Amino acid sequence: MTIRNNRGAMKALGQLKKNDSALGKQLQKVSTGMKTNNAGDDASGYSISERMRAKIRALSQCNDNASKGKNMLDLASATVDKQVELMRTLFTITMKASDDTYTDSDRAILQKEASQTMDQIELLAQDTTYNGIQLLNQRTTTIRMEDGLVFEPTSGYVKNPDGFVALSQIPSSGADYSVPKESNGSNDIVIDFDSIFNNASLNIPADLHGKGFSLQCQACSQFVTFYFDANSYSSTRFGPEVSDSSSRQPICYKVGVAGVQTAKDLEAAVFNAVYDTTGVGTGRLPSNSDVSTQIALIHSVQFKYDASAGQLHLYKQSSGLTLKNGLMGDFIPGKIPVPYNDPKQYLHIQSWDRGSQNTMIELPNTTLSMIFPDAKEHWNIQPELKDYPKEWPAGYENLTIAEKQRKWLEDTWQYPADIVTMDLNNCVTTRERANKFLEHVNQGIKYLLAANTTLGAQSARMEFMSANLTTATEQTQASESTIRDANMAKEMTEYTKSNVLMQAAQSMLAQANQSGSNVLSLLQ
């Protein structure tokens, strides 16, 4: 027997500490309901379950994304439904105007009703938004390099033919005009094209082709040429990079004037050619507010439109600008970028927990310029050879290839069959126009129905996706529960055992601490 070291008490104390630790763990498991509370409880299980927890949260968010995607598609679909209903109304109006029991006076009234109906169709396309996202008026533009004419500035300056004066500010002789200097040292002049449209001998827009005007900076001799192209509705820019603020290379704006009929039309075409091809400015013409666009960066040459006065200003920050009645350079054969507009926009719904795992949906463009395709928009809606069926359906047997393709284009192709060249503001004012417009209305209804079918199919897909995500979330949650959640019956049994062992260890430690007093009895 010893009194210096009480080995029995030390053993009892060690066991007491173990029992206390075990009891603490059991208390944590019972109080949290989890058998794995940290990496120390089960390192591999903890790692696996944490990854599962992250996946569960991701899947839940994906489910929310799918639900919101469905809501967005349903909104777009409901709007297209309204547009189809309005197109049926327009069809009825056109049918009336095609009938000779109506007079031209009646048709004038019908035209007003038709215009209001089309305005509402356009308004629905422009105003339908979801969380600020425009749904039915967007497009996807792709650029293709095609054979065409490219600008070659080294061929020199060529004046317009005698009798053609591009700008009213230029003398009738076609001589150069130096823009007067303002008091602040800048150049600022109102320009217009009345000189062209006051010339009754000109056939507009055909006689505009190949003509134009130029600006020459007196400080650096840079030329900016505006070339009129009567064979196109779109415009192209040739020259240095838009962002190059030091280049003095010539710039040419090839302005599509195929749709020009008035001086204001030409004014808008020239302004928009700069804005559309540079992407620099505050808006397009026509506009109810002041807008501007940058013609050339060096010396800050701009177009500024004063909405209150309805005037287009040519502005240069520093003095020294000459207007020239002609073109610098010429066009030679080459490759040019041609924009093609797909009548739809693509959005992505994040549908799984990886960045690359998303679902792409498409929203159609249902503006009037697509329902009644406008050549100016350059819509990419004509089928390629691969789009036609390999085997023609019944009813095509006795037709030539061209007739088969035309019939399929009118009956089956998802887009309208033809570009609309008629004025929508006068589409039913005569019986002949109404008859022609009737087919365009039919094609427009076909397009809207095809677009709405796609929207409905995508909405159904979102619903299936949401159901699948719900199942995946439930199964992942069940797997995580197997790893982390405690079996409460088992844990309570373990807790009770640890509690009893704790009390027993405390009692034995007390007994062991009394062994020293037994030694004292031997010393008496």
Coordinates of C-alpha atoms in Angstrom, one line a residue:
M1 CA 0.0 0.0 0.0
T2 CA 1.3 3.5 -1.0
I3 CA 0.4 7.0 0.0
R4 CA 2.5 9.0 -2.6
N5 CA 0.6 7.8 -5.7
N6 CA -3.0 6.5 -5.6
R7 CA -3.0 4.4 -8.7
G8 CA -6.6 3.3 -8.2
A9 CA -7.8 6.9 -8.0
M10 CA -5.8 7.8 -11.1
K11 CA -7.4 5.0 -13.1
A12 CA -10.8 6.0 -11.8
L13 CA -10.1 9.6 -12.8
G14 CA -9.0 8.6 -16.3
Q15 CA -12.1 6.6 -16.8
L16 CA -14.2 9.5 -15.5
K17 CA -12.7 11.8 -18.2
K18 CA -13.4 9.2 -20.9
N19 CA -17.0 8.8 -19.7
D20 CA -17.4 12.6 -19.5
S21 CA -16.2 13.0 -23.1
A22 CA -18.5 10.2 -24.3
L23 CA -21.4 11.8 -22.5
G24 CA -20.6 15.2 -24.0
K25 CA -20.7 13.7 -27.5
Q26 CA -24.0 11.9 -26.8
L27 CA -25.5 15.1 -25.5
Q28 CA -24.5 16.9 -28.7
K29 CA -25.9 14.2 -30.9
V30 CA -29.2 14.1 -29.0
S31 CA -29.5 17.9 -28.9
T32 CA -28.6 18.5 -32.6
G33 CA -30.3 15.4 -34.0
M34 CA -27.1 14.6 -36.0
K35 CA -24.7 11.8 -35.5
T36 CA -22.0 13.7 -37.5
N37 CA -21.6 17.2 -36.2
N38 CA -18.0 17.9 -37.4
A39 CA -15.2 16.3 -39.3
G40 CA -13.8 14.7 -36.1
D41 CA -17.0 12.6 -35.8
D42 CA -16.7 11.0 -39.2
A43 CA -14.2 12.6 -41.6
S44 CA -15.3 10.9 -44.8
G45 CA -19.0 11.1 -44.0
Y46 CA -18.7 14.8 -43.1
S47 CA -17.0 15.6 -46.4
I48 CA -19.6 13.6 -48.4
S49 CA -22.5 15.1 -46.6
E50 CA -21.2 18.7 -46.9
R51 CA -20.9 18.2 -50.7
M52 CA -24.5 16.9 -50.7
R53 CA -25.7 19.9 -48.7
A54 CA -24.1 22.2 -51.3
K55 CA -25.8 20.2 -54.1
I56 CA -29.2 20.3 -52.3
R57 CA -29.0 24.1 -52.1
A58 CA -27.9 24.3 -55.8
L59 CA -30.8 22.0 -56.9
S60 CA -33.3 24.0 -54.9
Q61 CA -32.1 27.2 -56.6
C62 CA -32.3 25.4 -60.0
N63 CA -35.8 24.4 -59.2
D64 CA -36.6 28.1 -58.5
N65 CA -34.9 29.0 -61.8
A66 CA -37.1 26.5 -63.7
S67 CA -40.2 27.8 -62.1
K68 CA -39.3 31.4 -63.0
G69 CA -38.4 30.3 -66.5
K70 CA -41.8 28.7 -66.8
N71 CA -43.5 31.9 -65.5
M72 CA -41.6 34.0 -68.1
L73 CA -42.5 31.6 -70.9
D74 CA -46.1 31.6 -69.9
L75 CA -46.2 35.4 -69.9
A76 CA -44.7 35.5 -73.4
S77 CA -47.2 32.8 -74.5
A78 CA -50.2 34.7 -73.1
T79 CA -49.1 37.8 -75.0
V80 CA -48.7 36.0 -78.2
D81 CA -52.2 34.6 -77.7
K82 CA -53.5 38.2 -77.5
Q83 CA -51.6 39.0 -80.7
V84 CA -53.1 36.0 -82.5
E85 CA -56.5 37.2 -81.4
L86 CA -55.8 40.7 -82.8
M87 CA -54.5 39.1 -86.1
R88 CA -57.8 37.3 -86.5
T89 CA -59.5 40.7 -86.1
L90 CA -57.1 42.1 -88.7
F91 CA -57.9 39.1 -91.0
T92 CA -61.7 39.9 -90.7
I93 CA -61.0 43.6 -91.6
T94 CA -58.9 42.6 -94.6
M95 CA -61.6 40.2 -95.8
K96 CA -64.2 43.0 -95.6
A97 CA -61.9 45.3 -97.6
S98 CA -61.4 42.6 -100.2
D99 CA -65.1 42.5 -100.9
D100 CA -66.7 44.8 -103.5
T101 CA -69.8 45.4 -101.4
Y102 CA -67.5 48.0 -99.6
T103 CA -66.6 51.3 -101.2
D104 CA -63.3 53.0 -101.0
S105 CA -64.7 55.3 -98.4
D106 CA -65.6 52.2 -96.3
R107 CA -62.1 50.9 -96.9
A108 CA -60.6 54.2 -95.6
I109 CA -62.5 53.6 -92.3
L110 CA -61.4 49.9 -92.3
Q111 CA -57.8 51.1 -92.8
K112 CA -58.1 53.2 -89.6
E113 CA -59.3 50.1 -87.7
A114 CA -56.6 48.0 -89.2
S115 CA -53.9 50.5 -88.3
Q116 CA -55.1 50.6 -84.7
T117 CA -55.2 46.8 -84.5
M118 CA -51.6 46.6 -85.8
D119 CA -50.5 49.4 -83.4
Q120 CA -51.8 47.3 -80.5
I121 CA -50.0 44.2 -81.8
E122 CA -46.7 46.2 -81.9
L123 CA -47.4 47.7 -78.4
L124 CA -47.8 44.2 -77.0
A125 CA -44.5 43.1 -78.5
Q126 CA -42.6 46.2 -77.3
D127 CA -44.1 46.4 -73.7
T128 CA -44.0 42.7 -72.6
T129 CA -41.3 42.4 -70.0
Y130 CA -40.4 40.0 -67.2
N131 CA -38.2 41.5 -64.4
G132 CA -37.2 44.2 -66.9
I133 CA -36.3 41.7 -69.6
Q134 CA -37.8 42.5 -73.0
L135 CA -39.4 39.3 -74.2
L136 CA -40.9 39.7 -77.7
N137 CA -38.9 42.5 -79.5
Q138 CA -35.4 41.2 -79.5
R139 CA -33.2 39.6 -82.2
T140 CA -29.9 37.7 -82.5
T141 CA -27.5 39.2 -85.1
T142 CA -24.8 37.2 -86.8
I143 CA -22.3 38.6 -89.3
R144 CA -21.4 36.8 -92.5
M145 CA -18.7 37.7 -94.9
E146 CA -20.1 37.8 -98.4
D147 CA -19.1 39.0 -101.8
G148 CA -19.7 42.7 -102.3
L149 CA -18.1 46.1 -102.7
V150 CA -15.4 47.4 -100.3
F151 CA -14.3 51.0 -100.0
E152 CA -11.0 52.0 -101.7
P153 CA -10.1 55.5 -100.7
T154 CA -6.9 55.9 -102.8
S155 CA -8.8 56.3 -106.0
G156 CA -9.3 60.0 -105.3
Y157 CA -12.1 62.5 -105.1
V158 CA -15.1 62.4 -107.5
K159 CA -17.7 65.1 -107.7
N160 CA -21.4 64.4 -108.1
P161 CA -22.8 64.8 -111.6
D162 CA -23.7 68.3 -112.6
G163 CA -27.2 69.3 -111.4
F164 CA -27.0 67.0 -108.3
V165 CA -26.3 69.0 -105.1
A166 CA -26.4 66.7 -102.0
L167 CA -26.7 69.4 -99.3
S168 CA -28.6 72.6 -99.4
Q169 CA -25.7 74.4 -97.8
I170 CA -23.4 73.6 -100.8
P171 CA -23.6 76.2 -103.6
S172 CA -25.7 75.2 -106.6
S173 CA -22.5 75.0 -108.7
G174 CA -21.4 72.1 -106.5
A175 CA -18.3 74.0 -105.2
D176 CA -16.9 73.3 -101.8
Y177 CA -18.4 75.0 -98.8
S178 CA -16.4 76.0 -95.7
V179 CA -18.4 75.9 -92.5
P180 CA -18.3 79.2 -90.7
K181 CA -16.5 79.4 -87.4
E182 CA -18.6 80.0 -84.2
S183 CA -17.7 82.4 -81.5
N184 CA -16.4 79.5 -79.3
G185 CA -14.1 78.3 -82.1
S186 CA -16.3 75.3 -83.1
N187 CA -18.2 74.5 -86.3
D188 CA -22.0 74.1 -86.0
I189 CA -24.3 74.1 -89.0
V190 CA -27.8 72.9 -89.7
I191 CA -27.8 70.6 -92.7
D192 CA -30.7 69.3 -94.8
F193 CA -31.3 67.6 -98.1
D194 CA -34.0 69.8 -99.6
S195 CA -31.7 70.5 -102.6
I196 CA -32.2 66.9 -103.7
F197 CA -35.9 66.7 -103.1
N198 CA -36.6 70.1 -104.7
N199 CA -35.2 68.7 -107.9
A200 CA -38.3 67.3 -109.7
S201 CA -36.2 65.6 -112.4
L202 CA -34.8 63.1 -109.9
N203 CA -36.3 59.6 -109.4
I204 CA -36.0 58.9 -105.7
P205 CA -34.4 56.7 -104.4
A206 CA -32.9 55.3 -107.6
D207 CA -31.1 58.5 -108.7
L208 CA -29.4 58.7 -105.3
H209 CA -27.4 55.6 -106.0
G210 CA -23.6 56.1 -106.2
K211 CA -23.8 59.8 -105.1
G212 CA -23.3 61.5 -101.8
F213 CA -21.3 64.1 -100.0
S214 CA -18.1 64.4 -98.0
L215 CA -16.6 66.2 -95.0
Q216 CA -13.0 67.3 -95.0
C217 CA -11.2 68.3 -91.8
Q218 CA -9.1 71.4 -92.5
A219 CA -6.8 70.6 -89.5
C220 CA -5.8 67.0 -90.4
S221 CA -7.2 66.6 -94.0
Q222 CA -9.2 63.5 -92.9
F223 CA -12.1 62.7 -95.3
V224 CA -15.5 61.3 -94.2
T225 CA -17.6 60.2 -97.2
F226 CA -21.4 59.4 -97.1
Y227 CA -22.1 57.2 -100.1
F228 CA -25.8 56.6 -101.0
D229 CA -26.7 52.9 -101.8
A230 CA -30.2 52.7 -103.3
N231 CA -30.0 48.9 -103.5
S232 CA -29.9 48.4 -99.7
Y233 CA -31.8 49.2 -96.6
S234 CA -28.8 48.6 -94.3
S235 CA -25.6 50.6 -93.9
T236 CA -21.9 49.8 -93.6
R237 CA -18.9 51.7 -92.2
F238 CA -15.4 51.4 -93.8
G239 CA -12.3 52.9 -92.3
P240 CA -10.2 52.7 -89.1
E241 CA -11.4 51.2 -85.8
V242 CA -14.3 53.1 -84.2
S243 CA -12.3 53.6 -81.0
D244 CA -9.1 54.9 -82.8
S245 CA -9.0 58.5 -81.8
S246 CA -5.8 59.4 -83.6
S247 CA -6.2 57.9 -87.0
R248 CA -6.5 60.2 -90.0
Q249 CA -7.5 57.5 -92.5
P250 CA -10.5 58.2 -94.6
I251 CA -13.9 57.0 -93.4
C252 CA -16.8 56.0 -95.6
Y253 CA -20.4 55.4 -94.5
K254 CA -22.2 53.4 -97.1
V255 CA -25.8 54.6 -96.4
G256 CA -28.7 52.3 -97.4
V257 CA -31.3 54.6 -99.0
A258 CA -33.7 52.0 -100.6
G259 CA -36.5 53.1 -98.3
V260 CA -36.0 56.9 -98.7
Q261 CA -38.8 59.0 -100.0
T262 CA -38.5 62.4 -98.4
A263 CA -35.7 64.7 -97.2
K264 CA -36.4 63.7 -93.5
D265 CA -36.1 60.0 -94.6
L266 CA -32.6 60.7 -96.0
E267 CA -31.7 62.7 -92.9
A268 CA -32.6 59.8 -90.7
A269 CA -30.8 57.3 -93.0
V270 CA -27.6 59.3 -92.8
F271 CA -27.8 59.8 -89.1
N272 CA -28.7 56.2 -88.4
A273 CA -25.9 54.9 -90.7
V274 CA -23.4 56.5 -88.3
Y275 CA -25.2 55.4 -85.1
D276 CA -25.8 51.8 -86.2
T277 CA -22.3 51.1 -87.6
T278 CA -20.4 52.8 -84.7
G279 CA -22.6 52.0 -81.8
V280 CA -21.7 55.4 -80.4
G281 CA -24.4 57.9 -79.5
T282 CA -27.6 58.5 -77.6
G283 CA -30.3 57.2 -80.0
R284 CA -31.7 56.9 -83.6
L285 CA -33.9 59.0 -85.7
P286 CA -36.8 59.7 -85.8
S287 CA -36.7 60.8 -82.2
N288 CA -38.9 63.0 -79.9
S289 CA -35.8 63.9 -77.8
D290 CA -32.3 65.3 -78.6
V291 CA -29.9 62.6 -79.9
S292 CA -26.4 62.6 -81.2
T293 CA -23.8 60.3 -82.7
Q294 CA -20.0 60.4 -83.4
I295 CA -18.9 60.6 -87.0
A296 CA -15.2 60.7 -86.4
L297 CA -13.3 60.7 -83.1
I298 CA -10.4 62.9 -84.1
H299 CA -11.5 66.5 -83.6
S300 CA -14.9 65.2 -82.4
V301 CA -17.0 65.4 -85.6
Q302 CA -20.7 64.7 -84.7
F303 CA -24.3 64.8 -85.8
K304 CA -26.6 66.4 -83.3
Y305 CA -30.3 66.3 -83.6
D306 CA -32.4 69.2 -82.1
A307 CA -35.8 67.6 -81.5
S308 CA -37.5 70.9 -80.6
A309 CA -36.5 72.5 -83.9
G310 CA -36.5 69.3 -85.9
Q311 CA -33.1 70.1 -87.2
L312 CA -29.9 68.0 -87.8
H313 CA -26.7 69.8 -86.9
L314 CA -23.2 68.9 -88.1
Y315 CA -20.8 69.8 -85.3
K316 CA -17.0 69.9 -85.0
Q317 CA -15.3 70.7 -81.7
S318 CA -12.5 72.8 -83.3
S319 CA -12.9 75.0 -86.4
G320 CA -12.0 74.0 -89.9
L321 CA -14.6 71.9 -91.8
T322 CA -15.4 71.7 -95.5
L323 CA -18.5 70.3 -97.1
K324 CA -17.8 68.7 -100.5
N325 CA -20.4 67.7 -103.1
G326 CA -18.9 64.4 -104.0
L327 CA -17.2 61.2 -102.8
M328 CA -13.6 60.4 -101.8
G329 CA -12.7 57.0 -103.1
D330 CA -14.7 54.3 -104.8
F331 CA -15.9 50.7 -104.2
I332 CA -14.2 47.6 -105.6
P333 CA -15.2 43.9 -105.4
G334 CA -14.3 42.3 -102.1
K335 CA -15.7 40.6 -99.0
I336 CA -18.1 42.6 -96.8
P337 CA -19.7 41.9 -93.5
V338 CA -23.5 41.3 -93.9
P339 CA -25.7 41.3 -90.7
Y340 CA -28.4 38.6 -90.5
N341 CA -31.0 38.9 -87.8
D342 CA -32.6 35.8 -86.4
P343 CA -36.1 36.7 -85.1
K344 CA -35.5 35.4 -81.6
Q345 CA -33.4 35.8 -78.6
Y346 CA -31.7 33.1 -76.6
L347 CA -31.8 32.9 -72.8
H348 CA -30.2 30.4 -70.5
I349 CA -31.9 28.8 -67.5
Q350 CA -29.4 27.4 -65.0
S351 CA -30.8 23.9 -64.6
W352 CA -28.1 22.0 -62.7
D353 CA -25.2 22.6 -60.3
R354 CA -22.5 22.9 -62.9
G355 CA -21.9 26.2 -64.8
S356 CA -22.0 24.3 -68.2
Q357 CA -25.3 22.6 -67.4
N358 CA -28.0 25.0 -68.4
T359 CA -31.0 24.9 -70.6
M360 CA -31.3 27.3 -73.5
I361 CA -34.8 28.7 -74.3
E362 CA -35.7 30.9 -77.2
L363 CA -38.2 33.8 -77.3
P364 CA -39.6 34.9 -80.6
N365 CA -39.7 38.4 -82.1
T366 CA -43.3 39.3 -82.6
T367 CA -43.0 42.9 -83.7
L368 CA -44.8 44.0 -86.9
S369 CA -41.5 44.2 -88.7
M370 CA -41.3 40.4 -88.3
I371 CA -44.9 39.4 -88.6
F372 CA -44.9 41.3 -91.8
P373 CA -41.2 40.9 -92.7
D374 CA -39.5 44.2 -93.5
A375 CA -36.6 44.1 -95.9
K376 CA -34.8 46.8 -94.0
E377 CA -34.5 44.4 -91.0
H378 CA -32.6 41.8 -93.0
W379 CA -34.3 38.9 -91.3
N380 CA -32.7 35.5 -91.6
I381 CA -35.9 33.7 -92.4
Q382 CA -35.4 32.1 -95.8
P383 CA -35.0 28.3 -95.6
E384 CA -31.7 26.6 -96.7
L385 CA -31.7 23.4 -98.8
K386 CA -31.3 21.3 -95.6
D387 CA -34.5 22.7 -94.2
Y388 CA -36.8 21.2 -96.8
P389 CA -38.1 17.7 -96.2
K390 CA -36.2 14.8 -97.6
E391 CA -39.5 13.1 -98.6
W392 CA -42.4 15.4 -99.6
P393 CA -45.7 14.8 -97.9
A394 CA -48.9 13.7 -99.7
G395 CA -50.3 16.2 -102.2
Y396 CA -46.9 17.2 -103.6
E397 CA -46.7 14.4 -106.2
N398 CA -47.5 16.3 -109.4
L399 CA -45.6 19.5 -108.6
T400 CA -42.2 20.6 -109.8
I401 CA -39.4 21.1 -107.3
A402 CA -39.9 24.8 -107.3
E403 CA -43.6 24.4 -106.8
K404 CA -43.0 21.9 -104.0
Q405 CA -40.7 24.3 -102.2
R406 CA -43.1 27.2 -102.6
K407 CA -46.0 25.1 -101.3
W408 CA -44.0 23.9 -98.3
L409 CA -42.8 27.4 -97.6
E410 CA -46.4 28.7 -97.5
D411 CA -47.9 25.8 -95.6
T412 CA -45.2 24.5 -93.2
W413 CA -42.2 26.8 -92.9
Q414 CA -42.3 28.4 -89.5
Y415 CA -41.7 31.9 -90.8
P416 CA -43.7 34.1 -93.2
A417 CA -43.1 33.1 -96.8
D418 CA -42.4 36.6 -98.3
I419 CA -40.9 40.0 -97.5
V420 CA -43.7 42.6 -97.3
T421 CA -43.1 45.5 -99.6
M422 CA -46.4 47.3 -99.2
D423 CA -47.1 50.2 -96.9
L424 CA -49.0 48.9 -93.9
N425 CA -50.6 52.4 -93.5
N426 CA -52.4 51.8 -96.8
C427 CA -52.8 48.0 -96.8
V428 CA -56.6 47.8 -97.2
T429 CA -57.4 51.1 -98.9
T430 CA -58.2 49.4 -102.2
R431 CA -59.5 46.0 -103.1
E432 CA -56.3 45.0 -104.8
R433 CA -54.1 45.9 -101.8
A434 CA -56.5 44.1 -99.4
N435 CA -56.3 41.0 -101.6
K436 CA -52.5 41.1 -101.5
F437 CA -52.4 41.9 -97.8
L438 CA -54.7 39.0 -97.0
E439 CA -52.0 36.4 -97.8
H440 CA -49.5 38.4 -95.6
V441 CA -52.0 38.2 -92.7
N442 CA -52.4 34.5 -93.2
Q443 CA -48.6 34.1 -93.1
G444 CA -48.4 36.3 -90.0
I445 CA -50.9 34.2 -88.2
K446 CA -49.0 31.0 -89.2
Y447 CA -45.8 32.5 -87.7
L448 CA -47.4 33.6 -84.4
L449 CA -49.0 30.1 -84.0
A450 CA -45.6 28.4 -84.7
A451 CA -43.9 30.8 -82.2
N452 CA -46.5 30.1 -79.5
T453 CA -46.2 26.4 -80.0
T454 CA -42.5 26.7 -79.3
L455 CA -43.2 28.8 -76.2
G456 CA -45.8 26.2 -75.0
A457 CA -43.4 23.3 -75.5
Q458 CA -40.6 25.1 -73.7
S459 CA -43.0 25.9 -70.8
A460 CA -43.9 22.2 -70.5
R461 CA -40.2 21.4 -70.5
M462 CA -39.7 23.7 -67.6
E463 CA -42.5 22.0 -65.7
F464 CA -40.9 18.5 -66.3
M465 CA -37.5 20.0 -65.3
S466 CA -38.9 21.3 -62.1
A467 CA -40.5 17.9 -61.2
N468 CA -37.2 16.2 -62.0
L469 CA -35.2 18.7 -59.8
T470 CA -37.7 18.1 -57.0
T471 CA -37.1 14.4 -57.1
A472 CA -33.3 14.9 -57.3
T473 CA -33.5 17.2 -54.3
E474 CA -35.5 14.7 -52.3
Q475 CA -33.2 11.8 -53.1
T476 CA -30.1 13.8 -52.3
Q477 CA -31.6 15.0 -49.1
A478 CA -32.4 11.4 -48.1
S479 CA -28.8 10.3 -48.8
E480 CA -27.5 13.2 -46.8
S481 CA -29.8 12.3 -43.9
T482 CA -28.5 8.7 -43.9
I483 CA -25.0 10.1 -43.3
R484 CA -25.7 12.9 -40.9
D485 CA -28.9 12.4 -39.1
A486 CA -28.9 10.5 -35.7
N487 CA -31.1 7.5 -34.9
M488 CA -32.6 9.0 -31.8
A489 CA -33.6 5.7 -30.2
K490 CA -30.1 4.4 -30.5
E491 CA -28.5 7.7 -29.4
M492 CA -30.8 7.9 -26.3
T493 CA -29.7 4.4 -25.4
E494 CA -26.0 5.4 -25.7
Y495 CA -26.7 8.6 -23.8
T496 CA -28.3 6.6 -20.9
K497 CA -25.3 4.2 -20.9
S498 CA -22.8 7.0 -20.8
N499 CA -24.7 8.8 -18.1
V500 CA -24.7 5.7 -15.9
L501 CA -21.0 5.0 -16.6
M502 CA -20.3 8.6 -15.6
Q503 CA -22.1 8.3 -12.3
A504 CA -20.3 5.0 -11.6
A505 CA -16.9 6.5 -12.4
Q506 CA -17.6 9.4 -10.0
S507 CA -18.6 6.9 -7.3
M508 CA -15.5 4.8 -7.8
L509 CA -13.2 7.9 -7.8
A510 CA -14.7 8.8 -4.4
Q511 CA -14.0 5.3 -3.1
A512 CA -10.4 5.4 -4.5
N513 CA -9.8 8.7 -2.8
Q514 CA -10.6 7.0 0.5
S515 CA -7.8 4.3 0.2
G516 CA -5.2 6.7 1.6
S517 CA -7.0 6.9 4.9
N518 CA -6.7 3.1 5.2
V519 CA -2.9 3.5 5.2
L520 CA -3.1 6.0 8.1
S521 CA -4.8 3.3 10.2
L522 CA -1.6 1.2 9.9
L523 CA 0.5 4.0 11.2
Q524 CA -1.5 4.3 14.5

